[in-house]
Coordinates of C-alpha atoms in Angstrom, one line a residue:
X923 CA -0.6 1.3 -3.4
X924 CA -4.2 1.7 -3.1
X925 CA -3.3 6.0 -3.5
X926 CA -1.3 5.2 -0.1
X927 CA -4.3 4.7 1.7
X928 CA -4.0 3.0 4.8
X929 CA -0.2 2.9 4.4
X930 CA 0.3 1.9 7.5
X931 CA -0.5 -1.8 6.6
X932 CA 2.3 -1.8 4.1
X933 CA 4.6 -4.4 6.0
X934 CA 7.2 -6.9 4.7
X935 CA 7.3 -10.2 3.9
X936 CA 6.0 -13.6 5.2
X937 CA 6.8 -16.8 6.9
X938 CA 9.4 -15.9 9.1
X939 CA 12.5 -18.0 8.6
X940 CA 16.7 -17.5 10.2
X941 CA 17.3 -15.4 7.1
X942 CA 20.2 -12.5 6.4
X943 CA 19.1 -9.2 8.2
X944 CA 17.5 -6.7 5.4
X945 CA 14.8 -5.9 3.6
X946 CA 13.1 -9.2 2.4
X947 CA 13.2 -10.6 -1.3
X948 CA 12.0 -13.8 -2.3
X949 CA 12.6 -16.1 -5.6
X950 CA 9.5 -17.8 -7.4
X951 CA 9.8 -20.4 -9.6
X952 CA 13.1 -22.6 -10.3
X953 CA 15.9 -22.8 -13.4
X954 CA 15.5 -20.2 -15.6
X955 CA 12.2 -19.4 -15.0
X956 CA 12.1 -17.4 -11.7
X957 CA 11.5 -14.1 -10.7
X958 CA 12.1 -12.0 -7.4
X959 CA 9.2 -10.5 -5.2
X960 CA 9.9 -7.6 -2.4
X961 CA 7.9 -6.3 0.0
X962 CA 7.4 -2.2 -0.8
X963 CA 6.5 0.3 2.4
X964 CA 4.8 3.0 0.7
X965 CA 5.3 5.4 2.6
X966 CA 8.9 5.9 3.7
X967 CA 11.3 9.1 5.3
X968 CA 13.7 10.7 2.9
X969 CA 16.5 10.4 5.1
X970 CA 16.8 6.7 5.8
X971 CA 18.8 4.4 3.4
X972 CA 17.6 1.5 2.7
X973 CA 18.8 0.6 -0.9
X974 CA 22.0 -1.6 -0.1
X975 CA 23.8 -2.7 -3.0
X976 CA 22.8 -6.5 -3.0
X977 CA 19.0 -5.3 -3.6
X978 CA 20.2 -2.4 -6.1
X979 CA 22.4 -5.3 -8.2
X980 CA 19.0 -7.8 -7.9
X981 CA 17.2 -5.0 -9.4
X982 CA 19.7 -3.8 -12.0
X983 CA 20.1 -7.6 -13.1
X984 CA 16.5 -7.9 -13.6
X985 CA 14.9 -6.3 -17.3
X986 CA 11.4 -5.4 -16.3
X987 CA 9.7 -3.9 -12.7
X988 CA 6.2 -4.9 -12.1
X989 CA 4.7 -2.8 -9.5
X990 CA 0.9 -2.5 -8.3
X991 CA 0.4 0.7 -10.3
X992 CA 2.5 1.7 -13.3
X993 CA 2.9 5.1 -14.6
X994 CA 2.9 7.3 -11.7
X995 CA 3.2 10.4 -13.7
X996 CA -0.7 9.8 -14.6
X997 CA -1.7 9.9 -10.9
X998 CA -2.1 12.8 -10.2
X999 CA -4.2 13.4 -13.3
X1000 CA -6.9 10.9 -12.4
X1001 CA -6.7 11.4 -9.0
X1002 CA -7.8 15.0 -9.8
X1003 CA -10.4 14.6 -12.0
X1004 CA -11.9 11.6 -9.0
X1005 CA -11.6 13.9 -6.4
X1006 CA -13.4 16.4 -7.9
X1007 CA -16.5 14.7 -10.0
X1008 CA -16.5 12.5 -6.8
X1009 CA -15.0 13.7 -4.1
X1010 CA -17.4 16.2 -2.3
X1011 CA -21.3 16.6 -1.1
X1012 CA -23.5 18.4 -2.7
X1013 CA -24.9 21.7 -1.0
X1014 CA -27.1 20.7 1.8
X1015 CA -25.1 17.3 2.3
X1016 CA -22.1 16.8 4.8
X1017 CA -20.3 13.7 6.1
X1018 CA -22.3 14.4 9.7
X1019 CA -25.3 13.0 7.4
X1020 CA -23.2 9.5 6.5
X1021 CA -21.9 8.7 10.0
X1022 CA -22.8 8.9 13.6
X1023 CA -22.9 11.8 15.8
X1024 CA -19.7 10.2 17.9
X1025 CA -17.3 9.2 15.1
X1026 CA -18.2 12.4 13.0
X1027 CA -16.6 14.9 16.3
X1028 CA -13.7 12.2 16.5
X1029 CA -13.0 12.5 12.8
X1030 CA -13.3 16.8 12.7
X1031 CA -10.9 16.7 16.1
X1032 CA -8.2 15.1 13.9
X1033 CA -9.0 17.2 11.1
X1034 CA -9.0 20.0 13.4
X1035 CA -5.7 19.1 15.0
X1036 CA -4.0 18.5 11.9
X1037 CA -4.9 22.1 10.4
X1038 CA -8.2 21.8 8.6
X1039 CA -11.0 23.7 9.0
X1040 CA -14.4 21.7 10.4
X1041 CA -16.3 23.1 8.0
X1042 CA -14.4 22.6 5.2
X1043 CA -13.9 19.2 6.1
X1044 CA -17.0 18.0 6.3
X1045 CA -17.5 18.8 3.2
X1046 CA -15.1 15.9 2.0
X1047 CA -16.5 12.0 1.3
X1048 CA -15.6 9.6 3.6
X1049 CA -13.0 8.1 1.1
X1050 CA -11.3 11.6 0.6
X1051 CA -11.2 12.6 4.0
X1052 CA -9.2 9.4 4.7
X1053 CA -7.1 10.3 2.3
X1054 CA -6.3 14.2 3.2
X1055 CA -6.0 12.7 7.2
X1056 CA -3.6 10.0 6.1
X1057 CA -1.6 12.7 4.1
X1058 CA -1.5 15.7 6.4
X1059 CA -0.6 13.0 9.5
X1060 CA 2.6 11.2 7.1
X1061 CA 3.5 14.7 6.8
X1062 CA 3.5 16.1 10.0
X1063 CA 5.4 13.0 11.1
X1064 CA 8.3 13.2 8.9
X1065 CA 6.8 10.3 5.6
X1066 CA 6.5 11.0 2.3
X1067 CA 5.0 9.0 -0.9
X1068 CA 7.6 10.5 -3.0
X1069 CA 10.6 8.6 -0.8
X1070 CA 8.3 5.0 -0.7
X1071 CA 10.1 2.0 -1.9
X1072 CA 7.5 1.1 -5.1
X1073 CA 8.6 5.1 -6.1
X1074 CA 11.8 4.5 -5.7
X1075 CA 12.0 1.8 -8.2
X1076 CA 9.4 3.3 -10.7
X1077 CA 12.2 6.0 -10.6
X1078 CA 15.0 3.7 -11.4
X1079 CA 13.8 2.0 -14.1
X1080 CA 12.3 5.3 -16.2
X1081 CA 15.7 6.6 -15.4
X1082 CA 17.9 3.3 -16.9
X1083 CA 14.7 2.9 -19.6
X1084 CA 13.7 -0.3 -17.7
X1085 CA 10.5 -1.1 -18.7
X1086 CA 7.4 -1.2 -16.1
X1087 CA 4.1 -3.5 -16.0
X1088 CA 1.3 -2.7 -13.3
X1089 CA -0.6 -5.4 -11.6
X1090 CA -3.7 -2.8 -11.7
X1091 CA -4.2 0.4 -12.8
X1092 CA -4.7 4.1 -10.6
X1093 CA -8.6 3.9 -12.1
X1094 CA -8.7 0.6 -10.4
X1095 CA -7.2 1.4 -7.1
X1096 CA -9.6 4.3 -6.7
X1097 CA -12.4 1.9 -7.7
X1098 CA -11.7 -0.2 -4.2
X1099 CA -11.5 2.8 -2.4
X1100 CA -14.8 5.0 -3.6
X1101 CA -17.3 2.0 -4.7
X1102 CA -15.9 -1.5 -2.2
X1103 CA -14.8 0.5 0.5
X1104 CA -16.9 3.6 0.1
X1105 CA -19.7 1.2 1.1
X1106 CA -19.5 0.9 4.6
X1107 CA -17.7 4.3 5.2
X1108 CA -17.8 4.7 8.7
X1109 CA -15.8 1.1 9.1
X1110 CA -13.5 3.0 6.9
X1111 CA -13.2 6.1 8.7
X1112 CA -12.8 3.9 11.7
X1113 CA -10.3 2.1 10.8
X1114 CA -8.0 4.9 9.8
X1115 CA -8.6 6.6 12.8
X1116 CA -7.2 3.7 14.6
X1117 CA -4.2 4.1 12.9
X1118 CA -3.7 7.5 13.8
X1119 CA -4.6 6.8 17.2
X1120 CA -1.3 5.0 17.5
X1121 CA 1.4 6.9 16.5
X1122 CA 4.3 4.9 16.9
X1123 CA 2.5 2.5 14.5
X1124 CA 4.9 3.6 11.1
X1125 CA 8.0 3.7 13.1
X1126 CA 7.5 0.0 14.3
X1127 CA 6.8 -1.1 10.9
X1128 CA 9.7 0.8 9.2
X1129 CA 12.2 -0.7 12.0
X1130 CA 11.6 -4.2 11.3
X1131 CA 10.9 -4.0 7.6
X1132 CA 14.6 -2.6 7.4
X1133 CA 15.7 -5.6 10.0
X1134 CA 13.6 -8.2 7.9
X1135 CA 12.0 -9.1 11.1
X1136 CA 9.0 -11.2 9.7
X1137 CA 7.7 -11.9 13.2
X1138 CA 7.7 -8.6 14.2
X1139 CA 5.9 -7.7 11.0
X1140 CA 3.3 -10.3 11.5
X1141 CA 2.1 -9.6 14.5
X1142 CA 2.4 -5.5 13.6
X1143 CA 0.1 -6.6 10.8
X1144 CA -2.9 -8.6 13.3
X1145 CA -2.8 -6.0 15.5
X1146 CA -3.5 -3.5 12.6
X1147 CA -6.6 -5.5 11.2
X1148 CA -8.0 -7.8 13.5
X1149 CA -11.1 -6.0 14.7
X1150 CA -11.2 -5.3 10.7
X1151 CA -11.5 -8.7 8.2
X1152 CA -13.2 -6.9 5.9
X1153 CA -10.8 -4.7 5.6
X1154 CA -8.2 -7.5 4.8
X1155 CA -10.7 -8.7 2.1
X1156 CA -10.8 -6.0 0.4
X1157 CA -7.5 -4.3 0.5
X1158 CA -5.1 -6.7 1.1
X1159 CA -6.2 -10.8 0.0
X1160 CA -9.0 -10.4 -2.8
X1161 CA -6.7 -8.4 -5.0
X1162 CA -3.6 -11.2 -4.2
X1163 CA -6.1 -13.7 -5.5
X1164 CA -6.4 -12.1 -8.6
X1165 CA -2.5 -11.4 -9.0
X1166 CA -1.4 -14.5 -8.4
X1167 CA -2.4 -16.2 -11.3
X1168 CA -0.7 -12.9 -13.3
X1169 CA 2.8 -13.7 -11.7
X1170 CA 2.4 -17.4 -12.3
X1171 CA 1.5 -16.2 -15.8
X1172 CA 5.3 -14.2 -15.5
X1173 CA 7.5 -17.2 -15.2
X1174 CA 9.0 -18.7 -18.3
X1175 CA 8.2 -14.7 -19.8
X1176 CA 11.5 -13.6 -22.3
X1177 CA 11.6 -10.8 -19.6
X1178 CA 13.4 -11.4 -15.7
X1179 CA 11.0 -9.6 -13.9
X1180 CA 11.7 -7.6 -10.4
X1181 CA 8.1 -7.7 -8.7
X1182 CA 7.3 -4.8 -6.1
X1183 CA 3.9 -4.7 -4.4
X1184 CA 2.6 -4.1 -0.7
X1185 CA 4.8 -5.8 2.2
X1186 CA 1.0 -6.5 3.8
X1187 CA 0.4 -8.9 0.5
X1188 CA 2.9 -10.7 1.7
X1189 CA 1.8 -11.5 5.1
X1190 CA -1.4 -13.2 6.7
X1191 CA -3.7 -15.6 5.6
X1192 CA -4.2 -15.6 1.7
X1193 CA -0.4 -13.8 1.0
X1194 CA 0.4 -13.8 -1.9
X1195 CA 3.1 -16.3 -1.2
X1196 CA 0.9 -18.8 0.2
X1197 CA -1.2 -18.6 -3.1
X1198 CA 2.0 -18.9 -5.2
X1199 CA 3.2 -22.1 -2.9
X1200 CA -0.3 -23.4 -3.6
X1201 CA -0.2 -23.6 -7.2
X1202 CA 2.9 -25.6 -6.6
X1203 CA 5.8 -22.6 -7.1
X1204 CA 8.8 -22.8 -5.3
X1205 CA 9.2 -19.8 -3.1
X1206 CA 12.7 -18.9 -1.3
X1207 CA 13.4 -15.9 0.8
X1208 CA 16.7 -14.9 -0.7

């Protein structure tokens, strides 16, 4: 969930086949050992159903969730303590001393227009100002973490005593975010400002993650990171490298294992899919 950073790259599914209309699910692996993967947006609107009962009976018929961060509850916690050992200059220092003259005024006009003081905003790291922006504009436009699909399910199973795995851990996350991301912060800032820029952006990629439209989500997802590789690197393929060799690791496990990550992991080059067809897993969209 990368702290729903840059949600708006959280798309569905890959390879785009003639396939039921829905939400996407795929199985991996064959016989008795398989599990299922699904694409997760992470941020989502409270009032639209998307939990039809085929994907609620996969889920209830499955006896662990593994999502990208387990225990939620502890979120809020760590993100607390990060934000503030981490999270601000010092007197004297301000984010107009980290990034040019022009993308500093772009980045306090959003601020501005989304109800934060300049002052107090420039105050914020690079990192943490992405993450209030990204915040306040879900909220103003109707999205919520709380009502994202990875939630959802992290709900469902503490409620039904399902047990839950995480791919990572919150610490982790926040890791790619501050120190590999934090690095070049005005690529960051830019990047997320282009995603605000566009604000039909989340509804397109809401509509055809609910239609299972893989080509729609393809080309929503180039058009999100092409002037941005790096990006893609960092966030979305380096950290499918390292889980793909953890699901393999899953199959053949005494559990049946329901597997919920970032839609955008399973699209582009280096999806996790790919990586799972390469080390010769069977993979079929359900």
């Amino acid at each position: 969930m990368i702290l729903f950073l840059f949600l708006f790259m959280a798309l569905a599914g890959a390879n785009a086949t003639a396939q039921s209309v829905g939400p996407a699910i795929w199985e991996i692996g064959e016989g008795d050992s398989t599990l299922l993967i699904m694409g997760s947006v992470h941020l989502f609107r409270s009032d639209i159903h998307w939990l039809d009962p085929e994907i609620r009976s996969r889920f209830e018929e499955s006896t662990m969730l593994v999502v990208e961060v387990a225990y939620l509850e502890d979120m809020d916690e760590v993100t607390i303590r990060l934000v503030e050992e981490r999270g601000f200059y010092p007197p004297g220092e301000s984010l107009a001393d980290e990034v040019g003259a022009e993308l500093y005024e772009r980045v306090m006009l959003h601020a501005e227009a989304l109800g934060c003081g300049r002052r107090e905003f420039s105050q914020l790291r690079p990192w943490l100002a992405v993450l209030v922006l990204t915040q306040l504009w879900a909220e103003r436009h109707g999205y919520d973490a709380g009502a994202g699909v990875d939630v959802v399910f992290n709900r469902m199973a503490n409620e039904t005593g399902k047990p839950v795995w995480g791919l990572e851990t919150i610490r982790e996350q926040m890791d790619v975010l501050i120190e590999d991301l934090g690095s070049d912060p005005e690529t960051m800032l830019e990047y997320a400002l282009v995603q605000l820029d566009n604000g039909d952006y989340l509804d397109s990629l809401v509509e055809a993650w609910l239609k299972g439209d893989m080509r729609a989500l393809e080309a929503l997802l180039h058009e999100s990171l092409a002037d941005f590789p790096e990006m893609y690197e960092l966030l979305i393929a380096a950290r499918n490298r390292r889980w793909a060799g953890m699901i393999e690791m899953m199959l053949g496990d005494e559990h049946s294992q329901f597997v919920v990550v970032g839609a955008a992991h399973l699209l582009g080059p280096d999806n996790l899919l790919d990586l799972l067809r390469a080390r010769g897993i069977r993979v079929v969209r359900q």
